[in-house]
Amino acid sequence: TSPESPEVSIVGERSFNSKCNNLSGSSDQVYNMSFASYQAGYGTQVLSGENIAVHRIRRVMNPSKFMSYPYVNSVSKVQVTKKEIDVYKVALELGHSEHSDQFAIDFKNVKVKFFALELSLKPSGKVMSYVVNAWCKRLFKDNHPRDTRKHFFFSTCGDFFLEKYSNYEEKRKLYEKCIYCFNGASYARLLYTSHRLYFPINHLNHWFVIVVDLNGRNYFVLEPNLKDYAPKSEYYANVMRMFKKNFFSIWEETGKLDMGIKYYEFHFVDVPQINHPNDDGVHIMKCLQLWDPNVYMMDKFSPADVPNIRIKCLNDMVFSEDNVATNSVSIIKRHNREVYNKYFKGG
């Protein structure tokens, strides 16, 4: 009770700043509550004590299909130099020479021999898993998860997810390799703090990519041959079933956080389509390098660019500063006298 005014009772004090803070707090609560609702079948996950709303797939903006191949004449988007072409030809020659069994690429724990490089990247060659894994290792350097929040996994993980084994011992080995890959990726950046996980997959001799979009809570499929592997085909019915089950089991083992993965859905993305069955591996290598939810792949390359992509990928991996197979690089430089004199004699 105030001595000056006995009929008035003072129950507390509040400053203008404290009133503003209280109003801001109330506003935040109302805003957060508006995201707490969810659709039937979806829920919220807990991350660092906060509720994260589960939302539908983000809208992907794509231009009209009539603005790209095959409705518009294809223009080469991947350019190569004369030097890259000449070096490419030399590397292919070494694939069936006395050096064929020598490692052309050595990224420490990922190695590719000359014969595998030649079989994979020669015109119309079917890309082998060794080359795709080396490419993923190469992409890691320019797309470190610390900065990009992206992880590129070896095809070994895809082999486990799609149950590419015939007995328990093979299953155990693939499982251990998969766990090793996930734990290794977490050293670069914790998986549950990442945005996207890229998985190149070879299932029944066909390459495609599944991207686990942790940020958008979806599975994206980058399929380069929709003509023969349609989204509603039996092929993809089995792929989706096995991938969801086995990816979730590995995530529970290594992810250490429930991200609502069991509720993720599959969505197919527009990517350039192959003209030749053996080009699927080349397409997915380019997709691994460039695809992002905000990137329209039709503007990045077309089937007409496949020969140049083969040349680019080979040169990029062979002459990467991470390639410790220095003797093999020297062999490539010196194998052809004309190429050596033209490009490497002074170096």
XYZ file of C-alpha atoms in Angstrom:
347
model
C 0.000 0.000 0.000
C 1.296 3.429 -0.945
C 1.641 5.855 2.025
C 0.525 8.704 -0.214
C -2.551 6.828 -1.472
C -3.700 4.139 1.028
C -6.464 3.006 -1.356
C -3.854 2.033 -4.010
C -1.900 -1.233 -3.693
C 1.382 -1.727 -5.628
C 1.583 -5.337 -6.788
C 4.748 -5.051 -8.929
C 6.835 -2.966 -11.281
C 7.420 -3.284 -15.015
C 9.660 -1.207 -17.280
C 9.081 -0.414 -20.923
C 11.983 -2.691 -21.949
C 10.633 -5.650 -19.985
C 7.191 -5.142 -21.542
C 8.723 -5.202 -25.026
C 10.631 -8.385 -24.189
C 7.458 -10.073 -22.953
C 5.557 -9.113 -26.072
C 8.380 -10.430 -28.270
C 8.383 -13.716 -26.375
C 4.623 -14.092 -26.785
C 4.904 -13.342 -30.478
C 7.599 -16.022 -30.895
C 5.429 -18.590 -29.128
C 2.473 -17.885 -31.397
C 4.697 -18.072 -34.472
C 6.261 -21.375 -33.421
C 2.876 -22.876 -32.563
C 1.668 -22.176 -36.098
C 4.340 -24.608 -37.369
C 3.644 -27.270 -34.783
C 0.634 -28.694 -36.598
C 1.259 -31.565 -38.985
C -0.467 -33.593 -41.615
C -1.885 -37.001 -40.826
C 0.904 -39.544 -40.741
C 3.553 -36.939 -39.930
C 4.921 -35.795 -36.616
C 7.508 -33.481 -35.139
C 11.060 -34.353 -34.168
C 13.123 -32.987 -31.333
C 16.465 -31.337 -32.034
C 18.349 -29.552 -29.264
C 15.141 -29.219 -27.252
C 13.182 -27.474 -30.045
C 10.279 -28.785 -32.108
C 10.974 -28.936 -35.831
C 7.964 -28.858 -38.091
C 7.677 -31.524 -40.743
C 6.556 -29.962 -43.979
C 5.684 -31.113 -47.446
C 8.231 -31.189 -50.268
C 9.508 -27.756 -51.190
C 8.251 -26.543 -54.521
C 10.797 -27.069 -57.293
C 10.675 -24.473 -60.031
C 11.372 -25.908 -63.489
C 11.117 -24.211 -66.869
C 8.907 -25.638 -69.565
C 10.138 -28.919 -71.036
C 9.700 -27.361 -74.458
C 12.651 -25.078 -73.688
C 15.142 -27.952 -73.640
C 16.249 -31.097 -75.456
C 14.711 -32.856 -77.433
C 12.310 -30.009 -78.286
C 15.185 -27.578 -78.807
C 18.351 -28.497 -80.701
C 20.984 -29.535 -78.202
C 23.932 -27.192 -77.769
C 27.121 -28.441 -76.155
C 27.347 -27.153 -72.594
C 30.500 -29.027 -71.559
C 33.576 -27.746 -73.382
C 36.944 -29.523 -73.560
C 40.352 -28.351 -74.716
C 42.617 -29.978 -77.288
C 45.016 -30.874 -74.487
C 42.279 -32.673 -72.534
C 41.309 -34.639 -75.636
C 44.898 -35.686 -76.350
C 45.547 -36.714 -72.743
C 42.279 -38.674 -72.719
C 43.367 -40.654 -75.793
C 46.737 -41.432 -74.207
C 45.085 -42.693 -70.991
C 42.798 -44.972 -72.999
C 45.801 -46.399 -74.865
C 47.458 -47.217 -71.542
C 44.347 -49.200 -70.566
C 45.359 -51.977 -72.947
C 49.135 -51.663 -72.678
C 51.773 -53.178 -70.371
C 50.667 -50.562 -67.798
C 47.012 -51.682 -67.781
C 47.254 -53.239 -64.302
C 48.918 -50.179 -62.788
C 46.960 -47.667 -60.716
C 46.163 -44.557 -62.746
C 44.307 -42.900 -59.853
C 45.102 -43.228 -56.173
C 43.116 -41.091 -53.751
C 44.715 -42.976 -50.840
C 41.792 -45.281 -50.011
C 40.223 -45.241 -53.498
C 42.216 -46.569 -56.443
C 41.510 -47.121 -60.159
C 43.719 -49.071 -62.562
C 44.334 -48.022 -66.150
C 42.244 -50.855 -67.568
C 39.242 -49.945 -65.356
C 39.573 -46.286 -66.287
C 39.685 -47.203 -69.979
C 36.728 -49.616 -69.818
C 34.639 -47.064 -67.910
C 35.343 -43.811 -69.726
C 36.042 -44.895 -73.293
C 33.279 -44.039 -75.795
C 30.211 -46.157 -74.931
C 32.024 -47.685 -71.951
C 30.019 -48.854 -68.918
C 31.253 -47.012 -65.823
C 32.578 -49.299 -63.083
C 32.004 -48.742 -59.375
C 35.723 -48.040 -58.809
C 35.483 -44.988 -61.045
C 32.256 -43.715 -59.464
C 33.797 -44.078 -55.995
C 36.920 -42.208 -57.112
C 34.683 -39.470 -58.520
C 32.845 -39.177 -55.186
C 36.201 -38.888 -53.443
C 37.217 -36.188 -55.914
C 33.985 -34.253 -55.310
C 34.636 -34.297 -51.572
C 37.570 -31.905 -51.983
C 35.543 -29.139 -53.642
C 32.379 -29.832 -51.646
C 33.566 -30.387 -48.104
C 30.598 -31.186 -45.825
C 31.837 -28.581 -43.364
C 30.954 -25.863 -45.872
C 28.334 -27.385 -48.194
C 26.495 -29.699 -45.769
C 26.693 -32.397 -48.471
C 28.044 -35.936 -48.148
C 29.025 -38.172 -51.091
C 28.975 -41.876 -50.285
C 30.617 -44.793 -52.083
C 28.496 -47.220 -54.092
C 29.242 -49.820 -51.399
C 26.472 -48.272 -49.316
C 24.054 -48.656 -52.212
C 25.064 -52.323 -52.499
C 24.015 -52.864 -48.893
C 20.803 -50.832 -49.144
C 19.723 -52.766 -52.260
C 20.755 -56.091 -50.650
C 23.431 -56.943 -53.185
C 24.609 -60.065 -51.366
C 23.892 -63.779 -51.558
C 24.872 -65.028 -48.119
C 25.282 -63.899 -44.538
C 29.047 -63.356 -44.798
C 28.671 -60.997 -47.778
C 25.887 -59.169 -45.966
C 28.061 -58.736 -42.869
C 30.979 -57.335 -44.882
C 28.767 -54.847 -46.739
C 27.118 -53.838 -43.473
C 30.493 -53.159 -41.835
C 31.665 -51.134 -44.846
C 28.452 -49.116 -44.761
C 28.835 -48.394 -41.052
C 32.446 -47.390 -41.702
C 31.359 -44.947 -44.441
C 28.685 -43.357 -42.248
C 30.980 -43.000 -39.249
C 33.727 -41.583 -41.477
C 31.306 -39.045 -42.952
C 30.325 -37.945 -39.448
C 33.926 -36.992 -38.731
C 33.732 -34.440 -41.557
C 30.335 -33.198 -40.402
C 27.700 -34.780 -38.160
C 25.123 -36.381 -40.422
C 22.089 -34.942 -38.654
C 23.455 -31.408 -39.150
C 23.859 -31.981 -42.909
C 21.405 -31.083 -45.657
C 21.862 -33.824 -48.245
C 23.399 -37.290 -48.543
C 24.244 -38.497 -52.073
C 24.182 -42.228 -52.831
C 25.246 -43.501 -56.291
C 23.605 -46.899 -56.788
C 24.176 -49.674 -59.311
C 21.218 -52.055 -59.154
C 20.881 -54.835 -61.717
C 23.599 -53.228 -63.860
C 21.872 -49.848 -63.940
C 23.153 -46.599 -62.364
C 21.017 -43.956 -60.642
C 21.321 -41.668 -57.619
C 19.239 -41.360 -54.475
C 19.658 -38.129 -52.522
C 18.488 -38.159 -48.924
C 17.333 -34.592 -48.340
C 17.504 -34.210 -44.554
C 16.744 -30.512 -44.846
C 13.563 -31.027 -46.854
C 12.770 -34.492 -45.440
C 12.471 -36.355 -48.739
C 14.193 -38.894 -50.955
C 15.066 -37.546 -54.414
C 15.725 -39.997 -57.239
C 17.974 -38.918 -60.124
C 17.051 -41.435 -62.802
C 18.803 -41.067 -66.208
C 16.635 -43.656 -68.011
C 12.962 -43.154 -67.193
C 11.988 -44.888 -70.415
C 13.113 -48.279 -69.097
C 12.978 -47.574 -65.342
C 9.714 -45.768 -64.671
C 8.869 -44.457 -61.176
C 5.897 -46.830 -60.841
C 7.719 -49.873 -62.220
C 8.324 -53.049 -60.270
C 12.021 -52.178 -60.386
C 11.515 -49.028 -58.326
C 8.898 -50.598 -56.080
C 11.629 -52.980 -54.915
C 14.276 -50.244 -54.823
C 12.162 -47.990 -52.599
C 11.195 -50.813 -50.251
C 14.765 -52.039 -49.742
C 16.351 -48.587 -49.572
C 13.930 -47.220 -46.957
C 14.292 -50.270 -44.743
C 18.066 -50.606 -44.866
C 18.935 -46.906 -44.878
C 16.820 -46.421 -41.771
C 18.564 -49.337 -40.031
C 22.001 -47.799 -40.726
C 20.774 -44.362 -39.674
C 19.525 -45.722 -36.348
C 22.936 -47.279 -35.842
C 24.986 -44.176 -36.741
C 22.804 -41.072 -37.035
C 22.128 -40.760 -33.312
C 19.020 -38.625 -33.880
C 15.473 -39.292 -35.061
C 14.940 -37.104 -38.133
C 11.557 -38.599 -39.002
C 13.219 -40.629 -41.766
C 10.596 -43.363 -41.703
C 8.104 -40.787 -43.069
C 10.234 -39.599 -46.006
C 8.735 -40.041 -49.485
C 10.355 -40.584 -52.891
C 10.276 -37.880 -55.568
C 11.758 -38.179 -59.061
C 13.735 -35.216 -60.403
C 14.069 -34.028 -64.005
C 17.557 -34.944 -65.212
C 18.932 -35.411 -68.756
C 18.018 -38.796 -70.221
C 20.513 -41.167 -71.815
C 20.736 -42.034 -75.500
C 22.776 -45.210 -74.878
C 22.345 -47.756 -72.034
C 26.039 -47.528 -71.091
C 25.838 -43.766 -70.569
C 23.906 -44.015 -67.282
C 27.096 -43.999 -65.187
C 28.412 -40.887 -66.950
C 25.089 -39.112 -66.397
C 25.016 -39.872 -62.682
C 28.628 -38.711 -62.254
C 27.607 -35.324 -63.625
C 24.464 -35.329 -61.492
C 26.517 -36.040 -58.383
C 28.688 -33.051 -59.213
C 25.954 -30.532 -60.038
C 22.549 -31.519 -58.684
C 20.926 -29.401 -56.003
C 17.228 -28.678 -55.364
C 17.737 -25.222 -56.884
C 19.609 -26.465 -59.975
C 17.776 -27.425 -63.158
C 19.940 -30.160 -64.637
C 18.569 -29.805 -68.165
C 20.423 -26.490 -68.362
C 23.711 -28.061 -67.269
C 24.241 -30.841 -69.800
C 22.509 -32.992 -72.402
C 23.097 -36.432 -73.960
C 25.222 -34.702 -76.606
C 27.711 -33.730 -73.866
C 28.452 -37.305 -72.752
C 31.665 -37.707 -74.838
C 33.033 -34.454 -73.393
C 31.973 -35.421 -69.861
C 33.975 -38.640 -70.180
C 37.023 -36.591 -71.203
C 36.521 -34.018 -68.442
C 36.066 -36.580 -65.669
C 39.180 -38.528 -66.661
C 41.363 -35.422 -66.797
C 39.929 -34.053 -63.563
C 40.690 -37.214 -61.597
C 44.094 -37.996 -63.130
C 45.458 -34.479 -62.673
C 43.861 -33.833 -59.294
C 46.385 -32.716 -56.674
C 44.963 -35.486 -54.474
C 46.058 -38.175 -56.925
C 49.169 -39.676 -55.322
C 49.806 -42.048 -58.259
C 52.531 -39.695 -59.475
C 54.380 -42.390 -61.457
C 51.244 -43.107 -63.462
C 50.685 -39.424 -64.153
C 54.258 -39.257 -65.416
C 53.601 -42.277 -67.666
C 50.549 -40.520 -69.145
C 52.608 -37.419 -69.856
C 55.478 -39.298 -71.500
C 53.690 -42.180 -73.236
C 53.116 -40.244 -76.449
C 56.126 -38.248 -77.648
C 54.021 -35.753 -79.577
C 51.737 -35.084 -76.593
C 54.717 -34.799 -74.260
C 56.533 -32.274 -76.469
C 53.367 -30.251 -77.007
C 52.092 -29.980 -73.429
C 54.528 -31.276 -70.796
C 58.111 -30.891 -71.983
C 58.651 -27.620 -70.194
C 56.915 -28.717 -66.979
